PDB file of N, CA and C in Angstrom:
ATOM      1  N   UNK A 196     -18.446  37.748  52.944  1.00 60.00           N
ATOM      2  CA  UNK A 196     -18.024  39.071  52.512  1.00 60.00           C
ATOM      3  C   UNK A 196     -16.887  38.977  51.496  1.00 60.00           C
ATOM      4  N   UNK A 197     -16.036  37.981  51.564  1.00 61.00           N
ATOM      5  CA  UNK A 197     -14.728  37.595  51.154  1.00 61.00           C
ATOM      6  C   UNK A 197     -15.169  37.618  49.589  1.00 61.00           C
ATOM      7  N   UNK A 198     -16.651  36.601  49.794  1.00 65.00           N
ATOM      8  CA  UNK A 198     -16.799  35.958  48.466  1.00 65.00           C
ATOM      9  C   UNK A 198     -17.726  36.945  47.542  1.00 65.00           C
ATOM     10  N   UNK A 199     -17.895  37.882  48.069  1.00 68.00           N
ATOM     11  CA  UNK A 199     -18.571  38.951  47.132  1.00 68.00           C
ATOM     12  C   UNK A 199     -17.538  39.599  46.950  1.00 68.00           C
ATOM     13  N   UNK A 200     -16.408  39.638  47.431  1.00 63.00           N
ATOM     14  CA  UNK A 200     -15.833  40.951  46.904  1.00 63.00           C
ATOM     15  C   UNK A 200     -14.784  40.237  45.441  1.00 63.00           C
ATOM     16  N   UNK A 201     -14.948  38.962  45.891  1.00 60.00           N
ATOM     17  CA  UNK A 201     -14.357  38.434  44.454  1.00 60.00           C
ATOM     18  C   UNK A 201     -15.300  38.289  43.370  1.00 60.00           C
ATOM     19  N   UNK A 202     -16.519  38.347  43.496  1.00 63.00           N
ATOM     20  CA  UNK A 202     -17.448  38.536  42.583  1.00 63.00           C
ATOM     21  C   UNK A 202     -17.185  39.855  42.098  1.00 63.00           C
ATOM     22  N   UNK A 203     -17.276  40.820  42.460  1.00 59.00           N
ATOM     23  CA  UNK A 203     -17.511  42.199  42.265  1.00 59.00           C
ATOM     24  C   UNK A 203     -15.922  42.266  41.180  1.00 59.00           C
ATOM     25  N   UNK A 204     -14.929  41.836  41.968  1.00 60.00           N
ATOM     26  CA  UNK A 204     -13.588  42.142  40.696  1.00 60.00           C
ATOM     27  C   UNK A 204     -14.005  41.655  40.008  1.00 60.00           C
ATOM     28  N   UNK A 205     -14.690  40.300  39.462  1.00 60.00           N
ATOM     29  CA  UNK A 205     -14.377  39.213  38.457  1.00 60.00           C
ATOM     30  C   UNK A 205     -15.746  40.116  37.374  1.00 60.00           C
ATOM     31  N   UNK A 206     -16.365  40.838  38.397  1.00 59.00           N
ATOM     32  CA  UNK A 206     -17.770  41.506  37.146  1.00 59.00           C
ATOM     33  C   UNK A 206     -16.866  42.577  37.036  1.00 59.00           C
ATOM     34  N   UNK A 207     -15.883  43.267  37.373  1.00 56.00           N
ATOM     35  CA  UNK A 207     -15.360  44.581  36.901  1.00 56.00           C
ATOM     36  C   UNK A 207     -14.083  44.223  36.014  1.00 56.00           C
ATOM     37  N   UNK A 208     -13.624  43.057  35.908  1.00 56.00           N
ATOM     38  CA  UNK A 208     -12.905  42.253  35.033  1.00 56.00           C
ATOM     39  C   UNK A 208     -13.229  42.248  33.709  1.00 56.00           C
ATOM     40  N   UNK A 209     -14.551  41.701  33.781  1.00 55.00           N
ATOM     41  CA  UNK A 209     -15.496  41.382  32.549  1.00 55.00           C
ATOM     42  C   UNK A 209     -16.075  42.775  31.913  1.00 55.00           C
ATOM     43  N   UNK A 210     -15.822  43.768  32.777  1.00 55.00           N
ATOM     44  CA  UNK A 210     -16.467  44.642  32.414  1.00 55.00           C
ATOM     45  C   UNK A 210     -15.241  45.544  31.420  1.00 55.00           C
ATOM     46  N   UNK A 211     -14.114  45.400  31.874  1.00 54.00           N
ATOM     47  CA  UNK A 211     -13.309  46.251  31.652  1.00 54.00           C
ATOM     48  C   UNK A 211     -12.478  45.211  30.499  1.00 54.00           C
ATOM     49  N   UNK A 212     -12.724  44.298  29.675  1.00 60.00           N
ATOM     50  CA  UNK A 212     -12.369  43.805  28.807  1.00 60.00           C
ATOM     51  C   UNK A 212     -12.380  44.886  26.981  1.00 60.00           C
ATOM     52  N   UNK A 213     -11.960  45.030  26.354  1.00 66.00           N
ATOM     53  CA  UNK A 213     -12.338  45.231  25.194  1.00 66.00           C
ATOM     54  C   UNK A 213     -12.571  44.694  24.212  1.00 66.00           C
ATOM     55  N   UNK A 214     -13.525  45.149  23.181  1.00 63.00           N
ATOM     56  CA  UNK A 214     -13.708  44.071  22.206  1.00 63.00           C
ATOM     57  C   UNK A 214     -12.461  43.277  21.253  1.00 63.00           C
ATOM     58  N   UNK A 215     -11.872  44.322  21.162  1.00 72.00           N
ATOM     59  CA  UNK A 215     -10.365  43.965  20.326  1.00 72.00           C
ATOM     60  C   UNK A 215      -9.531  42.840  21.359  1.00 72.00           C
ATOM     61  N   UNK A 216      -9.499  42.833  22.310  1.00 75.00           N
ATOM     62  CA  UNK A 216      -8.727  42.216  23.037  1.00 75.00           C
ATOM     63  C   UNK A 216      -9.619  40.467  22.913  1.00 75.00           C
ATOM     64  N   UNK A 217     -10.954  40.187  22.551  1.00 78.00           N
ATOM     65  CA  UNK A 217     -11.197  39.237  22.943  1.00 78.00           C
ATOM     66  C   UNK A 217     -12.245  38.262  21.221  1.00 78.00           C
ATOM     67  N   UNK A 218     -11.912  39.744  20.443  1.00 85.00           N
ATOM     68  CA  UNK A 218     -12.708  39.076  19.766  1.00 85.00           C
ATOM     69  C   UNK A 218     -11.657  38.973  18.291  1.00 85.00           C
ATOM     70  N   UNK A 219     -11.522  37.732  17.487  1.00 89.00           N
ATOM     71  CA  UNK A 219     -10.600  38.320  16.742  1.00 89.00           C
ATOM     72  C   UNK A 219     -11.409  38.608  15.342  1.00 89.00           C
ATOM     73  N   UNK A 220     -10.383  39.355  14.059  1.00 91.00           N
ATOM     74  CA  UNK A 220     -11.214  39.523  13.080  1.00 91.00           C
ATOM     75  C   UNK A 220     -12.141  38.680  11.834  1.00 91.00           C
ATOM     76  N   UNK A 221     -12.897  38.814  11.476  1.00 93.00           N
ATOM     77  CA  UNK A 221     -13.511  37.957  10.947  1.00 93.00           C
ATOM     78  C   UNK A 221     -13.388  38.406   9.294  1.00 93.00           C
ATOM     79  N   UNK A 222     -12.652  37.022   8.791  1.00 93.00           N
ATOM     80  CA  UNK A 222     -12.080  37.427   7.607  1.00 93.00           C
ATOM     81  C   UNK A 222     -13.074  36.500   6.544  1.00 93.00           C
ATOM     82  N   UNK A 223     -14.481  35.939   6.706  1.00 91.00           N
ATOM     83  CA  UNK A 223     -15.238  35.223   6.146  1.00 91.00           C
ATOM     84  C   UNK A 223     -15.316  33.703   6.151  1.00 91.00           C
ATOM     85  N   UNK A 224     -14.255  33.495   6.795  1.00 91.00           N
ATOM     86  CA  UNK A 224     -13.954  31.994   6.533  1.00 91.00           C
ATOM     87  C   UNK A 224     -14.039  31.884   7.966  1.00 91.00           C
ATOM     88  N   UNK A 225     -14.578  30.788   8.512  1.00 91.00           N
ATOM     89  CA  UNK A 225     -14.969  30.467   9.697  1.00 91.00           C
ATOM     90  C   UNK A 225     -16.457  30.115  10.082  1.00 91.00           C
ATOM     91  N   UNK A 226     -16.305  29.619  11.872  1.00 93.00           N
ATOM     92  CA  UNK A 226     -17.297  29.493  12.116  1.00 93.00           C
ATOM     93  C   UNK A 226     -18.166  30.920  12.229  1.00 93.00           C
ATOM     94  N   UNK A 227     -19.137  31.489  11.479  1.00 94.00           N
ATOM     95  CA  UNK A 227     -19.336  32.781  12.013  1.00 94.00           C
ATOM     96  C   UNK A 227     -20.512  33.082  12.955  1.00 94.00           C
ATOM     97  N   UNK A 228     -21.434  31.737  13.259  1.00 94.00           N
ATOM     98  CA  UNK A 228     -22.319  31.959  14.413  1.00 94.00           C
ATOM     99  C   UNK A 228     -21.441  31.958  15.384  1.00 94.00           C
ATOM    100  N   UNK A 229     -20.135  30.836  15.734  1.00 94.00           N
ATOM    101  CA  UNK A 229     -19.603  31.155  17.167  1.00 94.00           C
ATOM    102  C   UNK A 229     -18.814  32.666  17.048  1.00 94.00           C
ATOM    103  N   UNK A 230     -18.101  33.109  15.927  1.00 94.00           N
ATOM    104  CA  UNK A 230     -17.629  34.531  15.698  1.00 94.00           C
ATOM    105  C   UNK A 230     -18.995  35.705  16.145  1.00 94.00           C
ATOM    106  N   UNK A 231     -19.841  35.439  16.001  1.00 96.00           N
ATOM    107  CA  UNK A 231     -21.155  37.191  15.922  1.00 96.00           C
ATOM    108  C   UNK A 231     -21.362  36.270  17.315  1.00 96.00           C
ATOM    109  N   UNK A 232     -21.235  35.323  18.363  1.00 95.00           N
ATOM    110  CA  UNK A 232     -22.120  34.679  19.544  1.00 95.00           C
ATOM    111  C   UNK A 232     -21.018  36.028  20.195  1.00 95.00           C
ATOM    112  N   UNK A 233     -19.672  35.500  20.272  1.00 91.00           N
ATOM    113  CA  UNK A 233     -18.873  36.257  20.963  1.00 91.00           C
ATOM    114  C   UNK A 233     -19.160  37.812  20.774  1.00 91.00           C
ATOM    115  N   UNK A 234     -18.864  38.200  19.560  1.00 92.00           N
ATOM    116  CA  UNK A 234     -19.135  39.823  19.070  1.00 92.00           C
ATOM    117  C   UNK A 234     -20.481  40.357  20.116  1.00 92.00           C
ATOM    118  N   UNK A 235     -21.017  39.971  20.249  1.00 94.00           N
ATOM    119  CA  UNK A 235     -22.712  40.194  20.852  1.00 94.00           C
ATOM    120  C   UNK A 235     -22.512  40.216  21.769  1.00 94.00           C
ATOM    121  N   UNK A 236     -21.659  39.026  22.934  1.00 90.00           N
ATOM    122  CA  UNK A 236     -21.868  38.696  24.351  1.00 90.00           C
ATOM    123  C   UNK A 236     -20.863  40.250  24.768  1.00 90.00           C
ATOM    124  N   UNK A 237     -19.881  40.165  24.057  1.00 86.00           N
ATOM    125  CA  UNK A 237     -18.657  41.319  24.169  1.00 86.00           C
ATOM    126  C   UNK A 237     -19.491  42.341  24.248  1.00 86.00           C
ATOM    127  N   UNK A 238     -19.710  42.437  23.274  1.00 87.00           N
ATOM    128  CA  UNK A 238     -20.665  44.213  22.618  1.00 87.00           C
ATOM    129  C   UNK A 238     -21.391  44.437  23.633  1.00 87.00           C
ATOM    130  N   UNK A 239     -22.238  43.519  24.699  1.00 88.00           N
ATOM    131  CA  UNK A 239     -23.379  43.404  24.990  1.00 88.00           C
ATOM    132  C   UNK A 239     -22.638  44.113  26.682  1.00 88.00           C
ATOM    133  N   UNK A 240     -21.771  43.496  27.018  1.00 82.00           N
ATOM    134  CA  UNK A 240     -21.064  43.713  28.276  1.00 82.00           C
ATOM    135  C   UNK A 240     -20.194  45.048  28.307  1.00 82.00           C
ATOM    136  N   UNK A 241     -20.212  45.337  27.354  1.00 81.00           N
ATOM    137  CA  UNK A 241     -19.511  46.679  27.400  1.00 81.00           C
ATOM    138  C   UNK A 241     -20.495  47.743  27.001  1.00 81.00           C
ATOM    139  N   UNK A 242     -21.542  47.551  26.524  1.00 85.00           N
ATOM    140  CA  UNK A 242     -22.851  48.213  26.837  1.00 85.00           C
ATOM    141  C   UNK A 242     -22.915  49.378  25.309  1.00 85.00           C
ATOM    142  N   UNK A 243     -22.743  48.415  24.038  1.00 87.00           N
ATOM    143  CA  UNK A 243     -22.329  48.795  23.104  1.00 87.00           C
ATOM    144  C   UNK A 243     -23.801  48.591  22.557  1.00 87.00           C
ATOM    145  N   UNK A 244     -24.112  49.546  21.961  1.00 88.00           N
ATOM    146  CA  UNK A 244     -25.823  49.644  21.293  1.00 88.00           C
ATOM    147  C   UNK A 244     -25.514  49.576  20.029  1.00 88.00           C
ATOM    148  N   UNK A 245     -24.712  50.534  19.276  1.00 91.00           N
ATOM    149  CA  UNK A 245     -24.837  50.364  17.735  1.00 91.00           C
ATOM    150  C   UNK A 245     -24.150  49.419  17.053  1.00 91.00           C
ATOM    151  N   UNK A 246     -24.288  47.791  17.498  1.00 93.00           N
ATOM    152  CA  UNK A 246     -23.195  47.290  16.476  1.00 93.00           C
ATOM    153  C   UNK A 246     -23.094  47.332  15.374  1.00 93.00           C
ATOM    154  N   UNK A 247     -24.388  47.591  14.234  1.00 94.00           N
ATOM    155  CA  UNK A 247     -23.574  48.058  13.154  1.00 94.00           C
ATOM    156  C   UNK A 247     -22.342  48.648  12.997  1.00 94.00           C
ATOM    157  N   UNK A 248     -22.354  50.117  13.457  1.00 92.00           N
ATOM    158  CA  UNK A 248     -21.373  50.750  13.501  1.00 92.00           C
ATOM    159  C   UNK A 248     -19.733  50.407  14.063  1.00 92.00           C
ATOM    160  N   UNK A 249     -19.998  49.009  14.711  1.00 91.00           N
ATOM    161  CA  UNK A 249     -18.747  48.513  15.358  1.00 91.00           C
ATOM    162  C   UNK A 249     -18.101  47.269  14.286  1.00 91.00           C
ATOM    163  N   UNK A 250     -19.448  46.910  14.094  1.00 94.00           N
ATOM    164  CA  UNK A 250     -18.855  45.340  13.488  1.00 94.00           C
ATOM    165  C   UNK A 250     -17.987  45.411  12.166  1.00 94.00           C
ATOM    166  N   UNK A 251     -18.375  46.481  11.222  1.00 94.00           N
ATOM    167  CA  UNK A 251     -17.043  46.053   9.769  1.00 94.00           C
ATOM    168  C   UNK A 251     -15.267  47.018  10.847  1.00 94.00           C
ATOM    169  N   UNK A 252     -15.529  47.085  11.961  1.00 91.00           N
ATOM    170  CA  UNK A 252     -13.902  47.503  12.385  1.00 91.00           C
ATOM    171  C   UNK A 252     -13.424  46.091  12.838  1.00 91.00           C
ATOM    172  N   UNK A 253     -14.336  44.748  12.888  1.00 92.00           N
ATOM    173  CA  UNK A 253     -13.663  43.181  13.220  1.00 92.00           C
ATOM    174  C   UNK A 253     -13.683  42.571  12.058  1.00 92.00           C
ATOM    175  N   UNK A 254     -14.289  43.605  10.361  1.00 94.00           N
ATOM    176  CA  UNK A 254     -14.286  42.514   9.593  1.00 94.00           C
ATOM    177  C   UNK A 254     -13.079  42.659   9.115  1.00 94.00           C
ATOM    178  N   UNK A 255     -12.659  41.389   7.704  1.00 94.00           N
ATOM    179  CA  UNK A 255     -11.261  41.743   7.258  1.00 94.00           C
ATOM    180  C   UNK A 255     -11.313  40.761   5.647  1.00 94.00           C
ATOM    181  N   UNK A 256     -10.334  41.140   5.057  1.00 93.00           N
ATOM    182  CA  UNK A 256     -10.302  40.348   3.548  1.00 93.00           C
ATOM    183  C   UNK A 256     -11.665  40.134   3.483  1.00 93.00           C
ATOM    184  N   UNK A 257     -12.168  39.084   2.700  1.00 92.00           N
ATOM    185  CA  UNK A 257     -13.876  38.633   2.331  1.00 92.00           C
ATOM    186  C   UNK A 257     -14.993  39.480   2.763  1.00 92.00           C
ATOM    187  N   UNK A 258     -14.868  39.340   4.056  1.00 94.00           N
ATOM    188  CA  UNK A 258     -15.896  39.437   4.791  1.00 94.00           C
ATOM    189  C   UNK A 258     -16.378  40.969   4.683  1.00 94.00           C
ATOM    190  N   UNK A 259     -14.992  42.043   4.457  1.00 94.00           N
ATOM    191  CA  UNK A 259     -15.123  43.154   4.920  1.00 94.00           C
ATOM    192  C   UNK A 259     -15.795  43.799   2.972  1.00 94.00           C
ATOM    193  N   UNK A 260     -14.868  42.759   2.308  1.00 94.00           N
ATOM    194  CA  UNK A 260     -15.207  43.214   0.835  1.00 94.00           C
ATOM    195  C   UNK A 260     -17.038  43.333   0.746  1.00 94.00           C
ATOM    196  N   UNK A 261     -16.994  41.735   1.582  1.00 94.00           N
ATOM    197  CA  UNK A 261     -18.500  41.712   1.003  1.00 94.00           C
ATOM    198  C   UNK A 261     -19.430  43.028   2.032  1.00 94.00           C
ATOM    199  N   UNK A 262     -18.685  43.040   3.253  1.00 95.00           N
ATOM    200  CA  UNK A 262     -19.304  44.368   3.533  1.00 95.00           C
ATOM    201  C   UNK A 262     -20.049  46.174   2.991  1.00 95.00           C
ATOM    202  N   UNK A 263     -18.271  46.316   2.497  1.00 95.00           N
ATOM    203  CA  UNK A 263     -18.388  47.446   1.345  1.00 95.00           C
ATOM    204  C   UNK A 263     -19.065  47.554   0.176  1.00 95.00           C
ATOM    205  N   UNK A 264     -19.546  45.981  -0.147  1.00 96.00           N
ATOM    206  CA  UNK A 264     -20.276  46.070  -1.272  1.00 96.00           C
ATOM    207  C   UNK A 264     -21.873  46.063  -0.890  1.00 96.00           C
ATOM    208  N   UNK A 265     -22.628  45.874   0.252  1.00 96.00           N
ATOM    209  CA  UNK A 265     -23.795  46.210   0.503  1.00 96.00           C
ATOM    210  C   UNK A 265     -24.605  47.176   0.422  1.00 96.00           C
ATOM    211  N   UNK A 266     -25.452  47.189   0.042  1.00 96.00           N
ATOM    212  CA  UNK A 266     -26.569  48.564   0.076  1.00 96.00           C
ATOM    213  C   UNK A 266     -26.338  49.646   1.494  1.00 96.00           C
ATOM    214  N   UNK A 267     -26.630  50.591   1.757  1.00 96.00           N
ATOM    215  CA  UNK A 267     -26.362  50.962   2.407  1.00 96.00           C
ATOM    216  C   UNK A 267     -27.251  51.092   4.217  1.00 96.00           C
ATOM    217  N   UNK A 268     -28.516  50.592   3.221  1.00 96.00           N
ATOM    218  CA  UNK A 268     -29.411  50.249   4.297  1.00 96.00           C
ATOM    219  C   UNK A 268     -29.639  48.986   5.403  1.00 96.00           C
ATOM    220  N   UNK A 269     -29.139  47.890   4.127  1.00 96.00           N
ATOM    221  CA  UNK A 269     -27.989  47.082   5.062  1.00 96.00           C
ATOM    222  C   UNK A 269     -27.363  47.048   5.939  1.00 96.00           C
ATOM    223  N   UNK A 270     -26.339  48.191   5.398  1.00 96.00           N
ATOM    224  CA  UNK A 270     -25.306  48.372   6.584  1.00 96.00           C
ATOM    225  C   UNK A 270     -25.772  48.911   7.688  1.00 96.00           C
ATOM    226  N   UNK A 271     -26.833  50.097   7.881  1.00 95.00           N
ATOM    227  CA  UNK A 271     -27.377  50.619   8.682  1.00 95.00           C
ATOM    228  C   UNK A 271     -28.142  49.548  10.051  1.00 95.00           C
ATOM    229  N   UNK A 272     -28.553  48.766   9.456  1.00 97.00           N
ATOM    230  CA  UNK A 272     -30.181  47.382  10.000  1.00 97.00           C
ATOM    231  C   UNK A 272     -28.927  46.337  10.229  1.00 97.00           C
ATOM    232  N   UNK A 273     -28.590  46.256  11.890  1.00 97.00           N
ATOM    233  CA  UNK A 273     -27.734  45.204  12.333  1.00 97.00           C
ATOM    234  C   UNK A 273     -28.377  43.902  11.661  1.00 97.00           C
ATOM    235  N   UNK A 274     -29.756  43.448  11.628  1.00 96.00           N
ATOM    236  CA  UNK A 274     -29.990  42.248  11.402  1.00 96.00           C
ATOM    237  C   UNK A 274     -29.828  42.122   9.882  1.00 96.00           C
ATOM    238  N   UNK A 275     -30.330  42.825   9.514  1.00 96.00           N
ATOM    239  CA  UNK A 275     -29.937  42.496   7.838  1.00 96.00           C
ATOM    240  C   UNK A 275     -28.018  42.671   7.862  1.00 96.00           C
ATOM    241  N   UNK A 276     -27.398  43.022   8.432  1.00 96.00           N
ATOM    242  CA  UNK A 276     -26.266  43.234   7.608  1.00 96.00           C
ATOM    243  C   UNK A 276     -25.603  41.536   8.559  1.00 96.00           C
ATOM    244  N   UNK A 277     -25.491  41.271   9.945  1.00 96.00           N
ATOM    245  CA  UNK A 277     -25.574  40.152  10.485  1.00 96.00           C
ATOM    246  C   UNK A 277     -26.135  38.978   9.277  1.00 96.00           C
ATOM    247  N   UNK A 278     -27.388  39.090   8.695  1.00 95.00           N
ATOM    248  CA  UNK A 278     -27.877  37.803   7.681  1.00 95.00           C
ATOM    249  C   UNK A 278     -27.098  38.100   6.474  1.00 95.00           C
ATOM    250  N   UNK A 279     -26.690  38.585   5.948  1.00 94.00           N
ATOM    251  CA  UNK A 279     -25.741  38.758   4.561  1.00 94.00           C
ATOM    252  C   UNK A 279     -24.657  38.472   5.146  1.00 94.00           C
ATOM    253  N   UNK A 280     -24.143  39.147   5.815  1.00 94.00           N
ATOM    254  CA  UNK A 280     -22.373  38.234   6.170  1.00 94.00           C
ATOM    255  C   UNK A 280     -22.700  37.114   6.500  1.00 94.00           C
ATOM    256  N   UNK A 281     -23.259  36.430   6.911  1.00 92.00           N
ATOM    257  CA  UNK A 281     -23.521  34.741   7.623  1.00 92.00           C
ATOM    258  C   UNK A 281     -23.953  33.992   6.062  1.00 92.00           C
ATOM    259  N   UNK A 282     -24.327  34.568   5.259  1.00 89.00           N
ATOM    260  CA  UNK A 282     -25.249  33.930   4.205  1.00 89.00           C
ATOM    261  C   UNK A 282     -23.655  33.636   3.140  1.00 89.00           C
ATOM    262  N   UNK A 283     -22.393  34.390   3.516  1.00 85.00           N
ATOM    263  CA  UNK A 283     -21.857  34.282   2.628  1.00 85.00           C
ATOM    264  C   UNK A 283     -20.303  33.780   3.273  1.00 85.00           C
ATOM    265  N   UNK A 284     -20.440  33.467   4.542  1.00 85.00           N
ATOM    266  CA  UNK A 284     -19.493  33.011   5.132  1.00 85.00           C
ATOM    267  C   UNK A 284     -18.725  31.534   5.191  1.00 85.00           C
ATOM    268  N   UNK A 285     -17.924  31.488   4.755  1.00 82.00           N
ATOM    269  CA  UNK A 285     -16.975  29.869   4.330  1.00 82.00           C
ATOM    270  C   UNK A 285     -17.106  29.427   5.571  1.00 82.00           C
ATOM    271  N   UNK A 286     -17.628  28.546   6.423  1.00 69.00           N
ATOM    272  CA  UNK A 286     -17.565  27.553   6.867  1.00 69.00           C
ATOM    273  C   UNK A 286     -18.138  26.761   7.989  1.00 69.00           C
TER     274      UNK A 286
END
């Protein structure tokens, strides 16, 4: 009984995390598959559906430029806008 009830905090732990608190911003330079692995697992646990709409508030310098400069349908289509930032990401 003991050991479920420490399960149950440690999932209401995880649950009650925010993205800001765990993910930091992504300024183009970096690893950015382990940067969007985290963004996703986060997004995913907090039960976040539109990441488009979330992801240019983690971008920053580069990343966010090359954001603003996308089509707009892009920005809309998580996977297309996910493959253009990765396609242009330092490192």
């Amino acid at each position: 009984m003991v050991l479920i009830i420490y399960q149950l905090q440690a999932i209401a732990a995880i649950i009650m995390i925010k993205l800001g608190d765990v993910i930091n911003r992504n300024d183009g330079v970096g690893d950015f598959g382990e940067w969007i692995a985290k963004f996703e697992l986060v997004a995913r646990l907090q039960g976040v559906e539109n990441l488009e709409s979330v992801m240019p508030l983690f971008l920053s310098g580069g990343a966010f430029v090359v954001y603003d400069g996308l089509a707009d349908g892009t920005k809309r289509e998580y996977s297309e806008l996910k493959r253009a930032l990765e396609k242009v990401s330092i490192g």
